[in-house]
Each structure stands twice: as C-alpha cells, then as structure tokens.
Amino acid sequence: MDKYALNTDEEHTMDENGVHTDTDVVIVGGGLAGLAAACYLARGGASVRLYEKAARPGGRAATTVFEGYHLNLGAHALYSGGATEEVLRELGIAYVSHRPTDISVLREDRLYQFPDSISNLLRTKLLDLRDKLELGRIFAQLTGLKPASLARMSVSDWIAARARRPRVQQFLRMFACTNVYSAALDQVSAEVLIHKLQLSLKHPILYLDGGWQVLVDGLRQAAEQAGAQISTGVRVEAVEQRGRRVQGVRLANGHYVAARAVLIATTPREAIKLLDAVSAAPLGSYLATMLPAEIACLDVALRSLPDHAHPVVQDLEGPRFLTAQSRYAQIAPAGGAVIHTFKQLDPHHPSDPREDERELEGLLNRVQPGWRELLVRRVFLPRMDGVSMLPTTNIGGYAGRPKVQATGIERLLLAGDWIGEGFLADASMNSARQAAQLLLQQLSSRHIARAEAVLQ
Ligand SMILES: Cc1cc2nc3c(=O)[nH]c(=O)nc-3n(C[C@H](O)[C@H](O)[C@H](O)COP(=O)(O)OP(=O)(O)OC[C@H]3O[C@@H](n4cnc5c(N)ncnc54)[C@H](O)[C@@H]3O)c2cc1C
C-alpha cells in the first residue's frame, strides 16, 4: 500500500488531561483482525493506536503456555488457501506448520479409517460398497458447485438432497458439524460448507508450532515495527461522534483520544456497546438475527500421549471431535502431549455445560484411555464463539452479514469474524485488510478535501 499524504489542516483535539493526541486511526480490539489492520494501516503511513482491553493481545487466537505446553483456546487449525494465509504472506508473518494425517472415525467404540482420499475411501470399513459409491459421487461433484447459489439452502437440506443412504447421511452430518463449527445444520447455509470443502480439497489444514500465539506475536511485532502503538489492559468505552462524524474514543479510565477514524475490531456484542443509539441501530438489526457458532472445548496437557495410532478422531455418534495436535506441531515439551476436544453446539437446543464436559471426557476415555493418569493441566471452556455470526439461510449466507462500512458512518469501520465473506479467521483477516485499505483511501488528503467539500 502506498503511504498517503496526511491532511495537516484537520484539527486535532487534546484529551481531558491535556495530552495531545494526533492519531489517524484508533483500533478497538487486539485480536487477529485489529492487529492485521494495524499492520496494514501503519505500513500505509497512518498513525495508529490500538487498544486491547485484555492484559495481552490475541483475543480468541491467544495461546496459554504452561510448563512448556502451548494450549490454544480450543483446537485451532490454519485453513490454507484462504484470506488468513494470504494476509500473513502479504504481511511477512512467519510460522512453521504441519499437516495432520491419520484421521479416524469413532463408531460404537471402534475406530475406522477416515475416508479423506480415494484410497482411504476404498480401504475404510466404516462404509459398505454402496455407501462408498454414493459418498465418492458426492465428493466428485463438489468442485462443480457454486457455493453462493446455495446461500439460502441449509446444510441439512443439502445433505438430504444429495445423500440417500443413512450411513452416508450420518457421515456427512458429522463432517459438516466439524466444518461449520456448529450443530445447527438446519440453519447454517450450505454455502459455508461447500466453500470450505472446496478449499480443503485443494489446500491442506495446518497445525502451527507454538500454537496461534505465533501469529499474534508476529502481527504485533510487525505492527509495532511499522509504528503502531499498541496498549493492552485498556478498554475503550465509547466511540465519540459529533453528529455523523467520528471524533475519537473515550477510554474506560476517562481519557479521550482524538482520531480521524476508528476501526472497531471486536465481536458484534462488544461493538454495539461502543456506539450511541443512532449509530448502533444498523448493527442492532444484524444482532437480532445473529446465530453464533458455539462450541464447548476441553483441552488437556498430558505427560505423554496414550494412543499414537489415533491422534485425530471424528465421533460419528455426536458432534464431537478430538485432535492431539502435539503429534504434528511443536506445542509440548519432549514426550508430552496436547489434546484438544470440542463439541459443536446448537444454540436453539441448549445443553448443560457439565453434560458437555462429561461427553468430551467420554470421548477422551474411548480414544486416549489412561489420559487422566497422565494429566498435567486441563482447561474446560464451556461456551466459546468459534464464529460470532454464522452465515445462516435466513440472512442469505455471507451476503447477509454486515460489511466493513455497516455503521454507515464515514471513517467508522468494522472488522472481525462476523464481517463480510470468509469463515472463522478468514473473515477477520479479510475484513481487516478491506477496512485498512478503505481507511487509507478515506484518509488521503485528496479524499478528505473531497469529502469535506461535500459536507460544507
Ligand atoms: C474454540 C475455537 C476454535 C477456533 N478454531 C479456528 C480454526 O481452526 N481456524 C480458524 O481460522 N479460526 C478458528 N477460530 C476462530 C478464530 O479464533 C477467530 O476467528 C479469530 O481469532 C477472531 O479474531 P478477531 O480479531 O476477529 O476477534 P477476537 O479474537 O474476538 O478479538 C477481539 C478483541 O477485542 C478486544 N475488545 C473487545 N472489546 C473491547 C473494548 N471495548 N476495548 C478494547 N478491546 C476490546 C477483545 O478483548 C479481543 O481481544 C476458532 C475460535 C474458537 C473460539
């Protein structure tokens, strides 16, 4: 991105303590979206201040390190071929990744080969010959589908229309839950599933050495090197506006920070709290129809891995998944293991968190017997939003999600996993890049001159 010419005519305000603030863009939130946007903006020549309310940046992509074990907040994989990989490449963020293999399916306490290639489809005893022919045909037809044309069709309906055989339907439902991070298959748009499966046919999923903190640290360092100022432990209380113009932000400590533009890179519920009633109204309508992808996560660090033969397991009998990422990535001390398990939930059919935890323990018991005796640390996260706003059929898939300019207010943009196209971190990265590009255009002196002429 080219550096833009700063508009020196514009008035800069002082904060209440008389501290001069001369900031082009304030970013609220230091997750992947906020950090990536900070990099693009600072490299584009904007002065940037990013405020993160937590003690350290990263949001849902943070990794906790305990005695050499790196635990992400629930299982995280980089889905290559999407916006996350693209943005990391553009910004020069380095990471070391590994492709998981040896995937199994658990059915009635037996483990079977997962049919993730033609040879494994032929080999697996999970399905009979007719099942294999049907599943093979469905996968062969995937590449010809146009995901957007399925935006108003649910994943459930798509599976019912494609698969006749009960075992194939059961397999596809299980596989779909893992891919869309939700058990609400009657509401999630088939667009998401088909787009994701098409990507994964061509691009591997990757586990990262050091966990996702590597991405967070890399983005933070790149943003700071480009001149962005990142403050942690600072909560933004409100976006300050004069009429339809952004003036800056008010921090929870009462300080006022003037800025020409504000980028909100939080979850939707946090975003709406920052705005006055008029500006929040457009977002309110999105919130009313919003369905998050809720997951229950049980993450364990073990002195060793009980069963090396089955590191990655899909449970055919329920929306549950297990992955011993340490089998592939450097995230545990020598000999140690990190296992992530999760259950995809259906917010319209609430479950008891204690029961969810017991189910995940049950999965560990069956796949990794003896894990309790080897336990170093366990973390149960009962309700994590894997995706803040799922592309559902009622909103027309991705097209119905808010765009970076959804507030309708100039120089007040949005980024995050609920904005625009892309699933999971891909949406965060995609919207961060789009918002940064737009802000750099809006902040260029030519644009400001034009915009101000229109306002007068
Ligand atoms: C269990 C789980 C598994 C996942 N697995 C994958 C995966 O395999 N692959 C993948 O691509 N994605 C995955 N994701 C999704 C991925 O983690 C998120 O898409 C991504 O981290 C979201 O980044 P974000 O910056 O958009 O939002 P967040 O990470 O939510 O960041 C928002 C930040 O804003 C801060 N904030 C909020 N309000 C304020 C305020 N008022 N003032 C200051 N700061 C504020 C928050 O503290 C937070 O740090 C997973 C998510 C979960 C929960």
Short mmCIF file of C-alpha atoms and ligand atoms in Angstrom, two decimals:
data_model
loop_
_atom_site.label_atom_id
_atom_site.label_comp_id
_atom_site.label_asym_id
_atom_site.label_seq_id
_atom_site.Cartn_x
_atom_site.Cartn_y
_atom_site.Cartn_z
CA MET A 1 0.00 0.00 0.00
CA ASP A 2 1.27 3.50 -0.78
CA LYS A 3 1.80 5.94 2.00
CA TYR A 4 -0.89 8.57 1.90
CA ALA A 5 -0.42 12.32 2.36
CA LEU A 6 -1.57 13.42 5.80
CA ASN A 7 -4.15 16.14 5.91
CA THR A 8 -2.44 18.69 8.15
CA ASP A 9 -5.36 21.10 8.03
CA GLU A 10 -7.57 18.95 10.13
CA GLU A 11 -8.00 19.92 13.73
CA HIS A 12 -6.54 17.66 16.40
CA THR A 13 -8.05 17.62 19.83
CA MET A 14 -6.45 17.29 23.25
CA ASP A 15 -7.54 14.71 25.76
CA GLU A 16 -9.09 15.77 29.04
CA ASN A 17 -5.71 15.68 30.73
CA GLY A 18 -4.24 17.98 28.14
CA VAL A 19 -2.32 15.21 26.41
CA HIS A 20 -2.05 15.97 22.73
CA THR A 21 -3.27 13.12 20.61
CA ASP A 22 -2.64 13.18 16.96
CA THR A 23 -3.88 9.86 15.74
CA ASP A 24 -5.19 8.96 12.35
CA VAL A 25 -6.83 5.71 13.36
CA VAL A 26 -7.79 4.23 16.70
CA ILE A 27 -8.35 0.48 16.56
CA VAL A 28 -10.55 -1.07 19.23
CA GLY A 29 -9.52 -4.69 19.87
CA GLY A 30 -6.24 -6.52 19.53
CA GLY A 31 -7.37 -9.87 18.13
CA LEU A 32 -6.20 -11.04 14.71
CA ALA A 33 -8.41 -8.50 12.93
CA GLY A 34 -7.23 -5.49 14.94
CA LEU A 35 -3.57 -6.48 14.73
CA ALA A 36 -3.66 -7.20 10.99
CA ALA A 37 -5.42 -3.89 10.33
CA ALA A 38 -2.82 -2.09 12.48
CA CYS A 39 -0.06 -3.55 10.27
CA TYR A 40 -1.70 -2.51 7.02
CA LEU A 41 -2.56 0.97 8.27
CA ALA A 42 0.82 1.70 9.85
CA ARG A 43 2.65 0.43 6.78
CA GLY A 44 0.36 2.61 4.68
CA GLY A 45 1.62 5.67 6.59
CA ALA A 46 -1.21 6.20 9.08
CA SER A 47 -0.53 6.85 12.74
CA VAL A 48 -2.29 4.07 14.63
CA ARG A 49 -3.23 3.45 18.25
CA LEU A 50 -4.65 0.08 19.12
CA TYR A 51 -6.37 -0.53 22.45
CA GLU A 52 -6.88 -4.05 23.79
CA LYS A 53 -8.84 -4.50 26.99
CA ALA A 54 -7.18 -7.80 27.96
CA ALA A 55 -3.73 -7.97 29.52
CA ARG A 56 -2.31 -9.25 26.24
CA PRO A 57 -3.40 -9.15 22.63
CA GLY A 58 -4.69 -12.12 20.66
CA GLY A 59 -8.38 -12.41 21.59
CA ARG A 60 -9.64 -15.84 20.64
CA ALA A 61 -6.35 -16.61 18.83
CA ALA A 62 -4.29 -16.38 22.04
CA THR A 63 -2.35 -19.39 23.33
CA THR A 64 -1.72 -20.13 27.01
CA VAL A 65 1.71 -21.52 27.83
CA PHE A 66 2.05 -23.74 30.91
CA GLU A 67 5.31 -25.60 31.70
CA GLY A 68 6.16 -25.79 28.02
CA TYR A 69 2.67 -26.84 26.88
CA HIS A 70 1.02 -24.46 24.39
CA LEU A 71 -2.76 -24.56 24.60
CA ASN A 72 -4.83 -22.61 22.13
CA LEU A 73 -8.29 -21.53 23.26
CA GLY A 74 -9.78 -24.66 21.73
CA ALA A 75 -8.41 -26.51 18.70
CA HIS A 76 -7.19 -24.11 16.02
CA ALA A 77 -6.05 -25.03 12.52
CA LEU A 78 -4.97 -22.73 9.74
CA TYR A 79 -7.20 -23.45 6.75
CA SER A 80 -4.71 -22.74 4.00
CA GLY A 81 -5.80 -21.25 0.70
CA GLY A 82 -7.96 -18.59 2.39
CA ALA A 83 -7.57 -14.96 3.49
CA THR A 84 -5.64 -15.84 6.68
CA GLU A 85 -2.81 -17.43 4.77
CA GLU A 86 -2.89 -14.66 2.16
CA VAL A 87 -2.74 -11.81 4.70
CA LEU A 88 0.04 -13.50 6.70
CA ARG A 89 2.02 -13.87 3.47
CA GLU A 90 1.41 -10.24 2.45
CA LEU A 91 2.49 -9.01 5.87
CA GLY A 92 5.51 -11.35 6.01
CA ILE A 93 4.43 -13.13 9.21
CA ALA A 94 6.49 -16.31 9.62
CA TYR A 95 5.20 -19.58 11.08
CA VAL A 96 6.05 -23.27 10.89
CA SER A 97 3.14 -25.57 10.06
CA HIS A 98 2.37 -29.27 9.79
CA ARG A 99 -0.36 -31.19 8.09
CA PRO A 100 -2.31 -33.68 10.24
CA THR A 101 -2.66 -37.25 8.95
CA ASP A 102 -4.08 -40.46 10.44
CA ILE A 103 -7.66 -39.26 10.84
CA SER A 104 -10.14 -41.79 12.25
CA VAL A 105 -13.87 -42.08 12.74
CA LEU A 106 -15.26 -43.41 16.02
CA ARG A 107 -18.38 -45.57 15.75
CA GLU A 108 -19.69 -47.80 18.52
CA ASP A 109 -16.32 -47.77 20.31
CA ARG A 110 -14.41 -48.84 17.20
CA LEU A 111 -12.07 -46.66 15.18
CA TYR A 112 -12.14 -46.65 11.39
CA GLN A 113 -10.07 -45.04 8.65
CA PHE A 114 -11.48 -41.60 7.74
CA PRO A 115 -12.29 -41.51 4.00
CA ASP A 116 -10.26 -38.40 3.19
CA SER A 117 -8.81 -39.67 -0.12
CA ILE A 118 -9.89 -42.14 -2.79
CA SER A 119 -7.55 -44.81 -1.46
CA ASN A 120 -8.80 -44.30 2.12
CA LEU A 121 -12.41 -44.34 0.90
CA LEU A 122 -11.77 -47.73 -0.74
CA ARG A 123 -9.90 -49.01 2.32
CA THR A 124 -12.21 -47.92 5.16
CA LYS A 125 -14.52 -50.46 6.80
CA LEU A 126 -16.73 -47.65 8.04
CA LEU A 127 -18.88 -47.85 4.90
CA ASP A 128 -20.10 -50.62 2.65
CA LEU A 129 -19.57 -50.60 -1.10
CA ARG A 130 -22.82 -48.78 -1.94
CA ASP A 131 -22.11 -46.16 0.73
CA LYS A 132 -18.65 -45.67 -0.75
CA LEU A 133 -20.03 -45.22 -4.25
CA GLU A 134 -22.55 -42.63 -3.05
CA LEU A 135 -20.02 -40.70 -0.96
CA GLY A 136 -17.47 -40.85 -3.79
CA ARG A 137 -20.04 -39.42 -6.21
CA ILE A 138 -20.97 -36.59 -3.81
CA PHE A 139 -17.34 -35.60 -3.32
CA ALA A 140 -16.60 -35.84 -7.05
CA GLN A 141 -19.43 -33.36 -7.75
CA LEU A 142 -18.27 -30.84 -5.11
CA THR A 143 -15.88 -28.89 -7.32
CA GLY A 144 -18.62 -28.10 -9.85
CA LEU A 145 -20.90 -26.44 -7.29
CA LYS A 146 -21.29 -22.67 -6.90
CA PRO A 147 -21.35 -22.05 -3.13
CA ALA A 148 -23.19 -18.70 -3.37
CA SER A 149 -26.07 -20.36 -5.22
CA LEU A 150 -26.68 -22.47 -2.06
CA ALA A 151 -26.80 -19.48 0.30
CA ARG A 152 -30.48 -19.98 1.19
CA MET A 153 -30.28 -23.75 1.47
CA SER A 154 -29.42 -25.25 4.85
CA VAL A 155 -26.64 -27.78 5.33
CA SER A 156 -29.28 -30.31 6.47
CA ASP A 157 -31.34 -29.85 3.31
CA TRP A 158 -28.25 -30.06 1.13
CA ILE A 159 -27.24 -33.37 2.73
CA ALA A 160 -30.78 -34.72 2.48
CA ALA A 161 -30.92 -33.78 -1.21
CA ARG A 162 -27.55 -35.34 -2.03
CA ALA A 163 -27.35 -38.47 0.10
CA ARG A 164 -29.90 -41.28 0.13
CA ARG A 165 -28.07 -43.84 2.25
CA PRO A 166 -28.45 -43.42 6.03
CA ARG A 167 -24.79 -44.09 6.83
CA VAL A 168 -23.64 -41.55 4.23
CA GLN A 169 -26.08 -39.00 5.64
CA GLN A 170 -24.79 -39.68 9.15
CA PHE A 171 -21.18 -39.33 7.98
CA LEU A 172 -21.89 -36.07 6.12
CA ARG A 173 -23.73 -34.59 9.11
CA MET A 174 -20.83 -35.36 11.40
CA PHE A 175 -18.30 -34.00 8.94
CA ALA A 176 -20.43 -30.89 8.37
CA CYS A 177 -20.67 -30.11 12.11
CA THR A 178 -16.88 -30.13 12.37
CA ASN A 179 -16.50 -27.96 9.30
CA VAL A 180 -19.11 -25.33 10.15
CA TYR A 181 -18.32 -25.37 13.91
CA SER A 182 -22.00 -25.79 14.74
CA ALA A 183 -24.63 -28.47 15.21
CA ALA A 184 -27.33 -26.09 13.93
CA LEU A 185 -27.19 -27.69 10.48
CA ASP A 186 -30.82 -26.80 9.75
CA GLN A 187 -29.87 -23.11 9.92
CA VAL A 188 -26.31 -22.80 8.68
CA SER A 189 -26.10 -22.02 4.99
CA ALA A 190 -24.80 -24.80 2.71
CA GLU A 191 -22.69 -22.05 1.10
CA VAL A 192 -20.31 -22.23 4.07
CA LEU A 193 -19.89 -25.99 3.95
CA ILE A 194 -19.41 -26.22 0.20
CA HIS A 195 -16.96 -23.31 0.08
CA LYS A 196 -14.96 -24.80 2.94
CA LEU A 197 -14.91 -28.30 1.44
CA GLN A 198 -13.86 -26.94 -1.95
CA LEU A 199 -10.96 -25.12 -0.29
CA SER A 200 -9.90 -28.17 1.70
CA LEU A 201 -9.88 -30.37 -1.43
CA LYS A 202 -7.08 -28.16 -2.78
CA HIS A 203 -5.37 -26.80 0.33
CA PRO A 204 -4.30 -28.62 3.49
CA ILE A 205 -5.27 -27.68 7.01
CA LEU A 206 -2.24 -26.83 9.12
CA TYR A 207 -1.25 -27.04 12.79
CA LEU A 208 1.27 -24.45 13.95
CA ASP A 209 4.42 -24.85 16.04
CA GLY A 210 3.96 -22.74 19.17
CA GLY A 211 0.19 -22.51 18.62
CA TRP A 212 -1.65 -19.47 17.25
CA GLN A 213 0.23 -17.16 19.59
CA VAL A 214 2.94 -17.24 16.93
CA LEU A 215 0.58 -15.41 14.57
CA VAL A 216 -0.48 -12.97 17.29
CA ASP A 217 3.13 -12.21 18.26
CA GLY A 218 4.20 -11.91 14.61
CA LEU A 219 1.38 -9.48 13.81
CA ARG A 220 2.02 -7.42 16.94
CA GLN A 221 5.72 -7.15 16.18
CA ALA A 222 5.07 -6.22 12.54
CA ALA A 223 2.53 -3.56 13.55
CA GLU A 224 4.84 -2.05 16.17
CA GLN A 225 7.79 -2.07 13.80
CA ALA A 226 5.67 -0.09 11.34
CA GLY A 227 4.94 2.46 14.08
CA ALA A 228 1.59 1.37 15.52
CA GLN A 229 1.19 1.94 19.25
CA ILE A 230 -0.42 -0.99 21.00
CA SER A 231 -1.76 -0.59 24.53
CA THR A 232 -3.04 -3.59 26.47
CA GLY A 233 -5.23 -3.58 29.55
CA VAL A 234 -7.07 -0.54 28.18
CA ARG A 235 -10.79 -0.81 27.47
CA VAL A 236 -12.45 1.54 25.06
CA GLU A 237 -15.76 2.67 26.49
CA ALA A 238 -17.30 4.57 23.61
CA VAL A 239 -16.73 5.92 20.15
CA GLU A 240 -17.08 9.70 20.27
CA GLN A 241 -19.01 11.30 17.46
CA ARG A 242 -20.14 14.78 16.53
CA GLY A 243 -23.29 14.16 14.50
CA ARG A 244 -22.30 11.69 11.80
CA ARG A 245 -18.57 12.38 12.17
CA VAL A 246 -16.15 10.36 14.23
CA GLN A 247 -14.08 12.36 16.69
CA GLY A 248 -12.21 9.66 18.60
CA VAL A 249 -12.77 7.31 21.51
CA ARG A 250 -13.33 7.54 25.24
CA LEU A 251 -11.38 5.06 27.33
CA ALA A 252 -12.66 3.35 30.47
CA ASN A 253 -10.14 5.37 32.50
CA GLY A 254 -11.93 8.51 31.34
CA HIS A 255 -9.27 9.64 28.85
CA TYR A 256 -10.34 10.92 25.49
CA VAL A 257 -8.29 10.08 22.42
CA ALA A 258 -8.95 12.09 19.31
CA ALA A 259 -8.72 10.32 16.00
CA ARG A 260 -9.69 10.93 12.41
CA ALA A 261 -11.01 7.41 12.08
CA VAL A 262 -11.98 4.48 14.30
CA LEU A 263 -11.90 0.81 13.41
CA ILE A 264 -13.91 -1.45 15.69
CA ALA A 265 -12.35 -4.93 15.64
CA THR A 266 -14.35 -6.61 18.40
CA THR A 267 -17.19 -9.12 18.48
CA PRO A 268 -20.63 -7.75 17.47
CA ARG A 269 -21.94 -7.59 21.05
CA GLU A 270 -18.91 -5.59 22.14
CA ALA A 271 -19.09 -3.37 19.04
CA ILE A 272 -22.66 -2.29 19.65
CA LYS A 273 -21.89 -1.19 23.21
CA LEU A 274 -19.37 1.34 21.88
CA LEU A 275 -21.88 3.23 19.76
CA ASP A 276 -24.66 5.70 20.52
CA ALA A 277 -28.22 4.54 19.89
CA VAL A 278 -28.45 6.07 16.39
CA SER A 279 -25.17 4.62 15.13
CA ALA A 280 -25.86 1.26 16.76
CA ALA A 281 -29.24 0.89 15.05
CA PRO A 282 -27.97 -0.68 11.78
CA LEU A 283 -25.94 -3.21 13.79
CA GLY A 284 -28.88 -3.92 16.10
CA SER A 285 -30.84 -5.46 13.24
CA TYR A 286 -27.95 -7.82 12.49
CA LEU A 287 -27.69 -8.77 16.14
CA ALA A 288 -31.37 -9.65 16.24
CA THR A 289 -30.89 -12.41 13.64
CA MET A 290 -27.39 -13.46 14.69
CA LEU A 291 -26.57 -17.10 15.39
CA PRO A 292 -23.08 -17.71 16.80
CA ALA A 293 -21.19 -20.99 16.33
CA GLU A 294 -20.92 -22.06 19.95
CA ILE A 295 -18.52 -24.80 20.97
CA ALA A 296 -17.61 -26.48 24.24
CA CYS A 297 -13.86 -27.13 24.44
CA LEU A 298 -11.94 -29.46 26.72
CA ASP A 299 -8.18 -29.02 26.28
CA VAL A 300 -5.69 -31.24 28.11
CA ALA A 301 -1.92 -31.28 28.54
CA LEU A 302 -0.52 -34.76 29.25
CA ARG A 303 2.91 -36.15 30.20
CA SER A 304 2.60 -38.47 27.18
CA LEU A 305 0.08 -39.48 24.52
CA PRO A 306 -1.62 -42.79 25.45
CA ASP A 307 -2.50 -43.84 21.88
CA HIS A 308 -0.30 -42.65 18.99
CA ALA A 309 -2.28 -44.51 16.35
CA HIS A 310 -5.42 -42.31 16.59
CA PRO A 311 -4.41 -38.69 17.06
CA VAL A 312 -7.35 -37.13 15.17
CA VAL A 313 -10.84 -38.53 15.65
CA GLN A 314 -14.34 -37.60 14.47
CA ASP A 315 -17.15 -39.05 16.56
CA LEU A 316 -19.83 -40.40 14.24
CA GLU A 317 -22.43 -40.56 17.00
CA GLY A 318 -22.36 -36.93 18.07
CA PRO A 319 -20.93 -33.55 17.07
CA ARG A 320 -17.61 -34.20 18.80
CA PHE A 321 -14.03 -34.02 17.60
CA LEU A 322 -10.62 -34.72 19.12
CA THR A 323 -7.16 -33.77 17.93
CA ALA A 324 -3.78 -34.40 19.51
CA GLN A 325 -2.09 -31.52 17.72
CA SER A 326 1.20 -32.15 19.54
CA ARG A 327 1.57 -35.30 17.41
CA TYR A 328 2.32 -32.93 14.50
CA ALA A 329 3.24 -29.49 15.83
CA GLN A 330 5.79 -28.43 18.45
CA ILE A 331 3.41 -27.44 21.24
CA ALA A 332 4.52 -29.69 24.11
CA PRO A 333 7.79 -30.48 25.87
CA ALA A 334 9.64 -33.64 24.75
CA GLY A 335 7.36 -36.67 25.14
CA GLY A 336 4.39 -34.56 26.28
CA ALA A 337 1.06 -34.17 24.50
CA VAL A 338 -1.64 -31.55 23.98
CA ILE A 339 -5.10 -32.78 23.05
CA HIS A 340 -7.98 -30.51 22.09
CA THR A 341 -11.52 -31.87 22.11
CA PHE A 342 -14.66 -29.98 21.23
CA LYS A 343 -18.37 -30.35 20.86
CA GLN A 344 -20.28 -28.25 18.36
CA LEU A 345 -23.46 -26.90 19.97
CA ASP A 346 -26.83 -25.85 18.66
CA PRO A 347 -27.84 -22.58 20.37
CA HIS A 348 -31.52 -23.36 19.67
CA HIS A 349 -31.24 -26.62 21.61
CA PRO A 350 -29.26 -25.60 24.70
CA SER A 351 -27.31 -28.29 26.52
CA ASP A 352 -25.95 -28.45 30.06
CA PRO A 353 -22.25 -27.45 30.12
CA ARG A 354 -21.49 -30.14 32.73
CA GLU A 355 -23.00 -32.76 30.44
CA ASP A 356 -20.95 -31.38 27.50
CA GLU A 357 -17.81 -31.70 29.60
CA ARG A 358 -18.67 -35.28 30.54
CA GLU A 359 -19.25 -36.12 26.86
CA LEU A 360 -15.82 -34.77 25.95
CA GLU A 361 -14.23 -36.71 28.81
CA GLY A 362 -16.04 -39.78 27.47
CA LEU A 363 -14.50 -39.18 24.03
CA LEU A 364 -11.05 -38.96 25.65
CA ASN A 365 -11.72 -42.16 27.63
CA ARG A 366 -12.56 -44.08 24.48
CA VAL A 367 -9.83 -42.71 22.20
CA GLN A 368 -7.00 -41.97 24.63
CA PRO A 369 -7.59 -44.35 27.58
CA GLY A 370 -5.42 -43.60 30.62
CA TRP A 371 -5.30 -39.85 29.89
CA ARG A 372 -6.37 -38.93 33.44
CA GLU A 373 -3.29 -40.56 35.00
CA LEU A 374 -1.05 -38.51 32.69
CA LEU A 375 -2.79 -35.18 33.25
CA VAL A 376 -0.66 -32.02 33.70
CA ARG A 377 -3.36 -29.47 33.05
CA ARG A 378 -6.95 -29.33 31.87
CA VAL A 379 -8.97 -26.38 30.65
CA PHE A 380 -12.70 -26.54 30.02
CA LEU A 381 -14.19 -23.66 28.05
CA PRO A 382 -17.95 -24.27 28.19
CA ARG A 383 -19.10 -21.74 25.60
CA MET A 384 -16.70 -20.34 23.04
CA ASP A 385 -17.87 -18.46 19.96
CA GLY A 386 -16.00 -20.19 17.15
CA VAL A 387 -17.77 -17.73 14.82
CA SER A 388 -19.61 -14.67 16.15
CA MET A 389 -22.21 -14.65 13.39
CA LEU A 390 -22.80 -17.71 11.26
CA PRO A 391 -23.85 -17.25 7.64
CA THR A 392 -27.32 -18.74 8.05
CA THR A 393 -30.05 -19.35 5.48
CA ASN A 394 -32.34 -16.64 6.91
CA ILE A 395 -29.78 -13.90 6.15
CA GLY A 396 -28.79 -15.41 2.78
CA GLY A 397 -25.35 -16.71 3.75
CA TYR A 398 -22.29 -14.49 3.59
CA ALA A 399 -24.13 -11.81 1.59
CA GLY A 400 -26.36 -11.14 4.62
CA ARG A 401 -23.55 -10.42 7.05
CA PRO A 402 -22.53 -6.83 7.81
CA LYS A 403 -19.88 -5.21 5.62
CA VAL A 404 -16.92 -3.15 6.88
CA GLN A 405 -18.97 0.03 6.34
CA ALA A 406 -22.14 -1.29 8.01
CA THR A 407 -22.38 1.60 10.51
CA GLY A 408 -22.98 3.94 7.59
CA ILE A 409 -20.70 6.49 9.23
CA GLU A 410 -17.69 7.71 7.37
CA ARG A 411 -14.38 6.69 8.94
CA LEU A 412 -16.06 4.34 11.40
CA LEU A 413 -15.39 0.88 10.08
CA LEU A 414 -15.77 -2.68 11.32
CA ALA A 415 -13.60 -5.78 11.11
CA GLY A 416 -13.89 -9.23 12.62
CA ASP A 417 -15.04 -12.77 12.11
CA TRP A 418 -18.65 -11.61 11.61
CA ILE A 419 -17.94 -9.14 8.82
CA GLY A 420 -18.39 -9.99 5.14
CA GLU A 421 -17.03 -13.02 3.33
CA GLY A 422 -14.92 -15.84 4.71
CA PHE A 423 -15.24 -18.24 7.60
CA LEU A 424 -13.53 -18.06 11.02
CA ALA A 425 -10.20 -16.21 10.96
CA ASP A 426 -10.50 -15.76 7.18
CA ALA A 427 -13.34 -13.29 7.77
CA SER A 428 -11.30 -11.44 10.42
CA MET A 429 -8.31 -11.11 8.12
CA ASN A 430 -10.31 -10.31 5.00
CA SER A 431 -12.30 -7.56 6.71
CA ALA A 432 -9.18 -6.17 8.43
CA ARG A 433 -7.43 -5.76 5.09
CA GLN A 434 -10.51 -4.28 3.41
CA ALA A 435 -11.13 -1.83 6.25
CA ALA A 436 -7.48 -0.73 6.28
CA GLN A 437 -7.47 -0.16 2.52
CA LEU A 438 -10.66 1.84 2.72
CA LEU A 439 -9.42 3.93 5.64
CA LEU A 440 -6.16 4.71 3.86
CA GLN A 441 -8.19 5.94 0.90
CA GLN A 442 -10.52 7.94 3.11
CA LEU A 443 -7.60 9.50 4.99
CA SER A 444 -5.69 10.55 1.91
CA SER A 445 -5.72 14.34 1.57
CA ARG A 446 -7.50 14.25 -1.77
CA HIS A 447 -10.28 12.21 -0.35
CA ILE A 448 -10.63 14.41 2.74
CA ALA A 449 -10.75 17.54 0.63
CA ARG A 450 -13.46 15.98 -1.50
CA ALA A 451 -15.42 14.65 1.49
CA GLU A 452 -15.25 17.99 3.29
CA ALA A 453 -16.38 19.88 0.22
CA VAL A 454 -19.42 17.62 0.13
CA LEU A 455 -20.10 18.22 3.82
CA GLN A 456 -19.98 22.02 3.55
C1 LIG B 1 -12.57 -22.78 20.03
C2 LIG B 1 -12.27 -22.02 18.77
C3 LIG B 1 -11.68 -22.70 17.69
C4 LIG B 1 -11.38 -21.99 16.54
N1 LIG B 1 -10.74 -22.64 15.51
C5 LIG B 1 -10.38 -21.96 14.42
C6 LIG B 1 -9.69 -22.61 13.36
O1 LIG B 1 -9.38 -23.79 13.45
N2 LIG B 1 -9.35 -21.88 12.26
C7 LIG B 1 -9.69 -20.56 12.14
O2 LIG B 1 -9.40 -19.95 11.11
N3 LIG B 1 -10.35 -19.92 13.13
C8 LIG B 1 -10.70 -20.59 14.25
N4 LIG B 1 -11.36 -19.97 15.26
C9 LIG B 1 -11.78 -18.58 15.04
C10 LIG B 1 -10.66 -17.59 15.32
O3 LIG B 1 -10.11 -17.80 16.59
C11 LIG B 1 -11.30 -16.21 15.27
O4 LIG B 1 -11.95 -16.06 14.02
C12 LIG B 1 -10.33 -15.07 15.40
O5 LIG B 1 -9.39 -15.29 16.42
C13 LIG B 1 -11.16 -13.82 15.69
O6 LIG B 1 -10.33 -12.69 15.70
P1 LIG B 1 -10.98 -11.24 15.84
O7 LIG B 1 -9.86 -10.31 15.94
O8 LIG B 1 -11.96 -11.06 14.74
O9 LIG B 1 -11.84 -11.29 17.18
P2 LIG B 1 -11.38 -11.55 18.69
O10 LIG B 1 -10.33 -12.59 18.73
O11 LIG B 1 -12.63 -11.80 19.44
O12 LIG B 1 -10.73 -10.18 19.14
C14 LIG B 1 -11.45 -9.08 19.61
C15 LIG B 1 -10.60 -8.38 20.64
O13 LIG B 1 -11.21 -7.16 21.01
C16 LIG B 1 -10.99 -6.97 22.38
N5 LIG B 1 -12.01 -6.00 22.85
C17 LIG B 1 -13.35 -6.17 22.88
N6 LIG B 1 -13.99 -5.09 23.32
C18 LIG B 1 -13.01 -4.18 23.60
C19 LIG B 1 -13.03 -2.85 24.10
N7 LIG B 1 -14.19 -2.24 24.41
N8 LIG B 1 -11.85 -2.21 24.26
C20 LIG B 1 -10.68 -2.81 23.95
N9 LIG B 1 -10.61 -4.07 23.50
C21 LIG B 1 -11.76 -4.75 23.30
C22 LIG B 1 -11.14 -8.36 22.98
O14 LIG B 1 -10.54 -8.45 24.26
C23 LIG B 1 -10.42 -9.19 21.92
O15 LIG B 1 -9.04 -9.34 22.19
C24 LIG B 1 -11.69 -20.63 16.42
C25 LIG B 1 -12.30 -19.97 17.50
C26 LIG B 1 -12.58 -20.65 18.66
C27 LIG B 1 -13.23 -19.92 19.78
#
